[in-house]
Coordinates of C-alpha atoms in Angstrom, one line a residue:
Chain A
M116 CA 99.3 102.4 141.9
A117 CA 100.0 106.1 142.6
V118 CA 101.1 106.7 139.0
L119 CA 97.8 105.4 137.6
N120 CA 96.0 107.9 139.8
E121 CA 98.2 110.7 138.5
I122 CA 97.5 109.5 134.9
E123 CA 93.8 109.5 135.6
A124 CA 93.9 113.0 136.9
L125 CA 95.4 114.1 133.5
I126 CA 92.7 112.5 131.4
P127 CA 90.6 115.7 131.2
D128 CA 93.7 117.5 129.8
L129 CA 94.5 114.8 127.3
R130 CA 90.8 114.8 126.1
R131 CA 90.8 118.5 125.6
Y132 CA 94.0 118.4 123.7
A133 CA 92.8 115.4 121.6
C134 CA 89.5 117.2 120.9
A135 CA 91.3 120.3 119.8
L136 CA 93.5 118.3 117.5
L137 CA 90.9 116.1 116.0
R138 CA 87.7 118.2 116.3
D139 CA 85.6 115.1 116.9
R140 CA 84.8 113.9 120.4
T141 CA 84.5 110.2 119.6
A142 CA 87.8 110.3 117.7
A143 CA 89.4 112.2 120.4
D144 CA 88.4 109.7 123.1
D145 CA 89.6 106.9 120.9
L146 CA 92.9 108.7 120.6
V147 CA 93.0 109.2 124.4
Q148 CA 92.3 105.4 125.0
D149 CA 95.0 104.5 122.6
C150 CA 97.3 106.7 124.5
L151 CA 96.3 105.3 127.9
E152 CA 96.7 101.8 126.8
R153 CA 100.2 102.5 125.4
A154 CA 101.0 104.4 128.7
V155 CA 100.0 101.5 130.8
A156 CA 101.9 99.0 128.6
K157 CA 105.1 101.3 128.8
L158 CA 104.7 102.2 132.4
H159 CA 108.0 100.5 133.2
T160 CA 109.8 102.9 131.0
Y161 CA 108.5 105.9 132.8
S162 CA 111.2 107.3 134.9
G163 CA 108.9 108.6 137.6
D164 CA 110.6 111.8 138.2
G165 CA 107.5 114.0 137.9
A166 CA 107.7 114.4 134.2
L167 CA 104.5 112.5 133.7
R168 CA 102.6 115.1 131.8
P169 CA 105.0 115.5 128.9
W170 CA 105.6 111.8 128.8
L171 CA 101.8 111.2 128.4
F172 CA 101.4 114.0 125.8
R173 CA 104.4 112.6 123.9
I174 CA 102.7 109.2 123.6
L175 CA 99.4 110.9 122.6
I176 CA 101.2 113.0 120.0
N177 CA 103.0 109.9 118.6
R178 CA 99.7 108.1 118.3
H179 CA 98.2 111.2 116.6
R180 CA 101.0 111.2 114.0
D181 CA 100.3 107.6 113.3
L182 CA 96.7 108.2 113.0
M183 CA 97.1 111.2 110.6
R184 CA 99.4 109.2 108.4
R185 CA 96.8 106.4 108.2
D186 CA 93.9 108.8 107.5
Q187 CA 95.8 110.5 104.8
R188 CA 96.1 107.4 102.8
A189 CA 92.5 106.6 103.4
G190 CA 91.4 109.9 102.0
H191 CA 90.3 111.2 105.3
L192 CA 87.6 113.8 105.1
V193 CA 87.8 116.6 107.6
P194 CA 84.4 117.3 109.2
V195 CA 83.2 120.7 108.1
D196 CA 80.4 121.2 110.7
D197 CA 81.2 122.4 114.1
L198 CA 81.8 119.9 116.8
V199 CA 83.2 122.1 119.3
T200 CA 80.8 123.6 121.8
E201 CA 79.9 127.1 121.1
P202 CA 80.4 129.6 123.9
A203 CA 77.6 129.0 126.4
N204 CA 76.3 132.6 126.7
A205 CA 75.2 134.6 123.7
A206 CA 78.3 136.4 123.0
T207 CA 78.2 139.4 120.6
Q208 CA 78.1 138.7 116.9
D209 CA 81.7 139.9 116.6
A210 CA 83.1 137.7 119.3
H211 CA 81.3 134.8 117.6
M212 CA 82.8 135.6 114.3
A213 CA 86.3 136.0 115.8
L214 CA 86.0 132.6 117.4
R215 CA 84.9 131.0 114.2
E216 CA 87.7 132.6 112.3
T217 CA 90.2 131.4 114.9
K218 CA 88.8 127.8 114.8
A219 CA 89.0 127.8 111.0
A220 CA 92.5 129.2 111.1
I221 CA 93.7 126.6 113.7
D222 CA 92.5 123.9 111.4
R223 CA 94.5 125.3 108.6
L224 CA 97.8 125.4 110.5
P225 CA 100.3 122.8 109.5
E226 CA 100.0 119.8 111.9
D227 CA 103.3 120.4 113.7
Q228 CA 102.5 124.0 114.4
R229 CA 99.0 123.1 115.6
R230 CA 100.3 120.5 118.0
A231 CA 102.9 122.9 119.5
L232 CA 100.5 125.9 119.8
L233 CA 97.8 124.0 121.3
L234 CA 100.2 122.3 123.8
V235 CA 101.3 125.8 125.0
A236 CA 98.4 128.0 124.5
L237 CA 95.6 125.6 125.4
E238 CA 97.2 123.2 127.8
G239 CA 99.4 125.7 129.4
A240 CA 102.5 123.6 129.0
T241 CA 105.8 125.3 129.7
I242 CA 108.4 125.5 126.9
D243 CA 110.4 122.7 128.6
E244 CA 107.4 120.4 128.8
A245 CA 106.2 121.1 125.3
A246 CA 109.7 120.6 123.9
Q247 CA 109.9 117.2 125.7
A248 CA 106.4 116.2 124.6
L249 CA 107.1 117.1 121.0
D250 CA 110.6 115.7 121.1
I251 CA 112.2 118.8 119.5
P252 CA 114.8 121.4 120.8
K253 CA 113.4 124.4 122.6
G254 CA 114.7 126.8 119.9
T255 CA 112.8 124.9 117.2
L256 CA 109.7 125.0 119.4
L257 CA 109.9 128.7 119.9
S258 CA 110.2 129.5 116.3
R259 CA 107.5 127.0 115.5
L260 CA 105.2 128.8 117.9
A261 CA 106.1 132.3 116.6
R262 CA 105.3 131.0 113.1
A263 CA 102.0 129.4 114.2
R264 CA 100.9 132.7 116.0
S265 CA 101.8 134.9 113.1
S266 CA 100.0 132.6 110.6
L267 CA 97.0 132.6 112.9
R268 CA 97.1 136.4 113.0
Q269 CA 97.3 136.6 109.2
M270 CA 94.5 134.2 108.7
T271 CA 92.1 135.9 111.1
G272 CA 92.7 139.1 109.3
R273 CA 93.7 140.8 112.4
E274 CA 97.0 141.9 111.0
G275 CA 96.2 145.6 111.3
A276 CA 98.3 148.7 110.3
S277 CA 101.0 147.7 112.8
S278 CA 101.8 144.4 111.2
P279 CA 104.5 142.4 112.8
R280 CA 107.9 142.0 111.5
P281 CA 108.1 139.0 109.1
L282 CA 109.7 136.0 110.5
H283 CA 111.7 135.0 107.5
K284 CA 110.8 131.3 107.8
S285 CA 108.6 129.3 105.6
Chain B
M174 CA 117.8 154.1 121.1
T175 CA 116.9 150.5 122.0
Q176 CA 116.9 147.7 119.6
A177 CA 113.6 146.5 118.2
L178 CA 112.6 143.1 119.6
T179 CA 112.7 140.1 117.4
Q180 CA 109.9 137.6 117.2
E181 CA 112.2 135.0 118.8
E182 CA 112.9 137.2 121.7
L183 CA 109.3 138.1 122.0
I184 CA 107.9 134.6 122.0
A185 CA 110.5 133.5 124.5
Y186 CA 109.4 136.3 126.8
F187 CA 105.7 135.6 126.2
E188 CA 106.2 132.0 127.0
D189 CA 108.3 132.7 130.1
A190 CA 111.3 130.9 128.7
L191 CA 113.9 133.5 129.5
P192 CA 116.5 133.6 132.2
P193 CA 115.7 136.4 134.7
D194 CA 118.5 138.8 133.7
S195 CA 117.5 138.8 129.9
R196 CA 113.9 139.1 131.0
A197 CA 114.6 142.5 132.7
D198 CA 116.4 143.6 129.5
I199 CA 113.5 142.6 127.2
E200 CA 111.0 144.3 129.5
E201 CA 113.1 147.4 129.3
R202 CA 113.2 147.4 125.5
L203 CA 109.5 146.5 125.4
R204 CA 108.6 149.8 126.9
H205 CA 109.9 151.5 123.8
D206 CA 108.5 149.1 121.3
P207 CA 104.7 149.7 120.8
Q208 CA 104.6 147.2 117.9
A209 CA 106.0 144.4 120.1
Q210 CA 103.4 145.4 122.8
A211 CA 100.6 145.0 120.2
T212 CA 101.9 141.6 119.2
L213 CA 102.0 140.5 122.9
A214 CA 98.4 141.7 123.3
E215 CA 97.4 139.8 120.2
W216 CA 99.0 136.6 121.4
A217 CA 97.2 136.9 124.7
A218 CA 94.0 137.3 122.8
Q219 CA 94.8 134.2 120.8
N220 CA 95.2 132.2 124.0
E221 CA 91.9 133.5 125.3
Q222 CA 90.2 132.4 122.1
L223 CA 91.7 129.0 122.1
Q224 CA 90.7 128.4 125.6
A225 CA 87.2 129.6 124.8
L226 CA 87.0 127.3 121.8
F227 CA 88.1 124.3 123.7
P228 CA 86.9 124.6 127.3
D229 CA 88.3 122.8 130.3
M230 CA 87.0 119.3 130.4
S231 CA 87.6 118.6 134.1
D232 CA 84.0 118.8 134.9
D233 CA 83.0 116.5 132.1
P234 CA 82.4 113.0 133.4
I235 CA 85.3 110.8 132.0
P236 CA 83.8 107.9 129.9
A237 CA 84.1 104.7 131.9
H238 CA 86.1 102.9 129.1
L239 CA 88.9 105.5 129.6
T240 CA 89.3 104.9 133.3
A241 CA 88.9 101.2 132.8
T242 CA 91.9 101.2 130.5
L243 CA 94.0 102.2 133.6
R244 CA 92.5 99.5 135.8
P245 CA 91.9 96.4 133.8
T246 CA 89.1 94.5 135.2
P247 CA 88.0 91.1 133.9
R248 CA 88.1 91.1 130.2
R249 CA 85.7 93.6 128.6
R250 CA 83.5 92.2 125.9
P251 CA 83.3 95.4 123.8
M252 CA 87.0 95.5 123.6
L253 CA 87.1 91.9 122.3
V254 CA 84.6 92.9 119.6
A255 CA 86.5 96.0 118.7
A256 CA 89.6 93.9 118.4
M257 CA 87.9 91.5 116.0
V258 CA 86.5 94.2 113.9
A259 CA 90.0 95.8 113.7
L260 CA 91.6 92.5 112.8
F261 CA 88.9 92.0 110.0
A262 CA 89.7 95.5 108.7
V263 CA 93.4 94.8 108.7
G264 CA 92.6 91.7 106.7
L265 CA 90.8 93.8 104.2
V266 CA 93.6 96.4 103.9
G267 CA 96.2 93.7 103.8
G268 CA 94.4 91.9 101.1
W269 CA 94.0 95.0 99.1
T270 CA 97.6 96.3 99.4
G271 CA 98.6 92.6 98.6
R272 CA 96.9 93.0 95.2
T273 CA 99.1 95.8 94.2
L274 CA 102.2 94.0 95.0
I275 CA 101.6 91.3 92.4
G276 CA 102.5 93.7 89.6
P277 CA 105.1 93.1 87.0
G278 CA 108.7 92.8 87.8
P279 CA 110.2 93.5 91.2
G280 CA 111.7 96.9 91.9
H281 CA 113.1 99.0 94.5
I282 CA 110.0 101.4 94.4
Q283 CA 107.7 98.5 94.6
L284 CA 109.5 97.2 97.7
A285 CA 109.4 100.6 99.3
Q286 CA 105.8 101.1 98.5
A287 CA 105.0 97.7 99.9
A288 CA 107.0 98.4 103.0
I289 CA 105.4 101.9 103.5
S290 CA 101.9 100.5 103.2
A291 CA 102.5 97.7 105.6
H292 CA 104.2 100.1 108.0
D293 CA 101.2 102.6 107.9
T294 CA 98.7 99.7 108.2
F295 CA 100.3 98.1 111.2
V296 CA 102.0 100.7 113.4
V297 CA 98.7 102.2 114.2
E298 CA 97.4 98.9 115.6
V299 CA 97.0 98.9 119.4
T300 CA 95.7 95.4 119.9
H301 CA 97.4 93.4 117.1
P302 CA 100.4 95.2 115.8
I303 CA 102.2 91.9 115.3
E304 CA 101.2 88.2 114.9
V305 CA 104.0 86.7 116.9
P306 CA 105.5 88.5 119.9
A307 CA 109.2 88.8 120.4
S308 CA 108.8 86.7 123.6
D309 CA 108.1 83.8 121.3
R310 CA 111.3 84.4 119.4
A311 CA 112.3 80.8 118.5
H312 CA 108.9 80.1 117.1
M313 CA 108.8 83.4 115.2
D314 CA 112.2 82.8 113.6
S315 CA 111.4 79.3 112.4
W316 CA 107.9 80.2 111.2
M317 CA 109.1 83.2 109.3
S318 CA 112.0 81.5 107.8
K319 CA 109.8 78.8 106.5
R320 CA 107.3 81.2 105.0
I321 CA 109.8 83.6 103.4
G322 CA 112.0 80.7 102.3
R323 CA 115.2 82.0 103.8
P324 CA 116.7 81.9 107.3
M325 CA 115.1 84.9 109.1
S326 CA 116.3 86.5 112.3
P327 CA 115.4 90.1 113.2
P328 CA 118.4 92.4 114.0
D329 CA 118.8 93.8 117.5
L330 CA 118.3 97.6 117.4
A331 CA 118.5 98.1 121.1
A332 CA 121.5 100.4 120.8
T333 CA 119.1 103.0 119.1
G334 CA 116.5 102.6 121.8
F335 CA 114.1 100.4 119.7
T336 CA 113.2 97.0 121.0
L337 CA 111.5 94.3 118.9
L338 CA 107.8 93.9 119.4
G339 CA 107.5 90.9 117.1
G340 CA 106.7 90.0 113.6
R341 CA 104.1 89.1 111.0
I342 CA 103.8 87.6 107.5
L343 CA 102.5 89.6 104.6
P344 CA 101.9 88.9 101.0
G345 CA 104.9 89.8 98.9
A346 CA 105.9 89.9 95.2
Q347 CA 108.1 86.9 94.9
S348 CA 107.8 85.3 98.4
A349 CA 105.8 86.0 101.4
A350 CA 107.2 89.1 103.2
G351 CA 108.1 89.5 106.8
L352 CA 107.4 92.5 108.8
Y353 CA 109.2 93.1 112.1
M354 CA 108.0 95.9 114.3
Y355 CA 110.2 97.8 116.9
E356 CA 109.2 100.3 119.4
N357 CA 111.0 102.8 121.6
A358 CA 110.2 104.1 125.1
E359 CA 108.1 107.0 123.7
G360 CA 105.9 104.6 121.7
Q361 CA 107.4 105.5 118.3
R362 CA 107.5 102.5 116.0
I363 CA 109.6 101.5 113.1
T364 CA 109.3 98.4 110.9
L365 CA 111.7 96.3 109.0
Y366 CA 110.2 94.7 105.8
I367 CA 112.0 91.8 104.3
T368 CA 111.2 89.8 101.2
Q369 CA 112.9 87.7 98.5
Q370 CA 113.9 89.9 95.7
D371 CA 116.2 89.1 92.8
S372 CA 118.2 92.1 92.4
Q373 CA 121.8 93.2 92.5
N374 CA 123.1 94.1 95.9
S375 CA 122.5 97.8 96.2
A376 CA 123.2 100.9 98.1
F377 CA 120.7 102.4 100.6
R378 CA 118.0 104.3 98.9
F379 CA 115.2 106.5 100.4
S380 CA 111.6 106.6 99.5
A381 CA 108.9 108.6 101.2
G382 CA 105.2 108.3 101.3
G383 CA 103.7 111.3 103.2
S384 CA 105.7 111.6 106.4
T385 CA 106.7 108.0 106.4
Q386 CA 110.1 107.3 105.1
S387 CA 111.7 104.1 104.1
L388 CA 115.3 103.3 103.6
H389 CA 115.7 100.2 101.5
W390 CA 118.4 98.0 100.0
N391 CA 119.1 94.7 98.4
D392 CA 121.4 92.2 99.7
N393 CA 122.0 88.6 98.6
G394 CA 118.6 88.0 97.0
L395 CA 116.6 89.6 99.7
G396 CA 115.1 93.2 99.7
F397 CA 115.0 95.1 103.0
A398 CA 113.2 98.2 103.9
L399 CA 113.4 100.0 107.2
T400 CA 110.5 102.3 107.6
G401 CA 109.4 105.0 110.0
T402 CA 108.8 108.7 110.6
L403 CA 112.3 109.3 111.9
P404 CA 114.8 111.8 110.5
R405 CA 116.9 110.2 107.7
D406 CA 120.1 110.1 109.7
A407 CA 118.4 108.2 112.5
L408 CA 117.0 105.8 110.0
K409 CA 120.4 105.4 108.3
T410 CA 122.1 104.6 111.6
M411 CA 119.6 101.9 112.3
A412 CA 119.7 100.5 108.8
K413 CA 123.5 100.2 109.1
Q414 CA 123.1 98.3 112.3
A415 CA 120.5 96.1 110.7
Y416 CA 122.7 95.6 107.7
D417 CA 125.7 94.6 109.7
Q418 CA 123.7 92.0 111.6
L419 CA 121.8 90.7 108.6
L420 CA 125.0 89.9 106.6

């Protein structure tokens, strides 16, 4: 089936996103597998009008929500060591530090902000696609993104003399 | 003097979510707003960092079990083993949660807690979310009625986009409990937990455990809890539909 080929072509994107969310490759691939199984089972509900990507990400995100809920109850421990590949070439110490800071900051973002930011900034989803995948209105998504970016900026200590105007949102 | 750009305007501009005419306007104002320019540069740097942290995986070989999911070949052994392990784990969890339910005296909170634990345990199941599928409805109804000790028939929530996956039996305080699971097109799941509970007929009440919310009520010697991660209003609409059909 043509749709299955399209889904297969999106596996690398799903894996990267899952990896960024979970910070553990095995867990990420498990999540992707869950998502694919669910997608195949739900294929008849897919409308087939080209919105496959947000549809798939939506399934993945729903699975991730379920997973986080279960792990919270089980007293899930977040791995402290680095599972994400370091930049291949020896970057300067500063760049390394900045990346580490960003990585730590991403992990400290509230889950909904993290999902939104990674969809847009990492996966390059458009606002329409991301709003669809997260099942929230575009306006909500935009302010969630602005909040995520501003917390990221604060946490990485790069909020210099020209600090941004506060967003008046919790 | 042009007006300073708000964060909302700026993010809509940055994410290319503006209509063309307001885009031109923002660009014009941006020229006079060095602070906004700095914010944009910072955001672009954030994107670069994220992409450096989590590199594109299109050159990584895709694990065979992932592609196999899309093209089921003759039954894969490892899947079967995984399913059995999962089932065993569920048994353990179910047994454990079961213990806490045999506490003193029934209560709303107890009902809600049991419903939320059951929900959180089973909605994550891929292989065995339910014991009896909705396709085997007649059998499910007679089996669950017998175990719970009251005529059982799950309500139809199709009007809200959720269709019945099936049901299962769980330990409960006074009688066995039934758990029905529903799913919508996006794979969101809700559960309806039903058990015998001697209590006055009651109004709808909310309880929450983490992001899972449960709307529960008592009616005619039975306790009901509709549980999910939906907004309260959505849960309430569904609970009303369930309530009307369960009368």
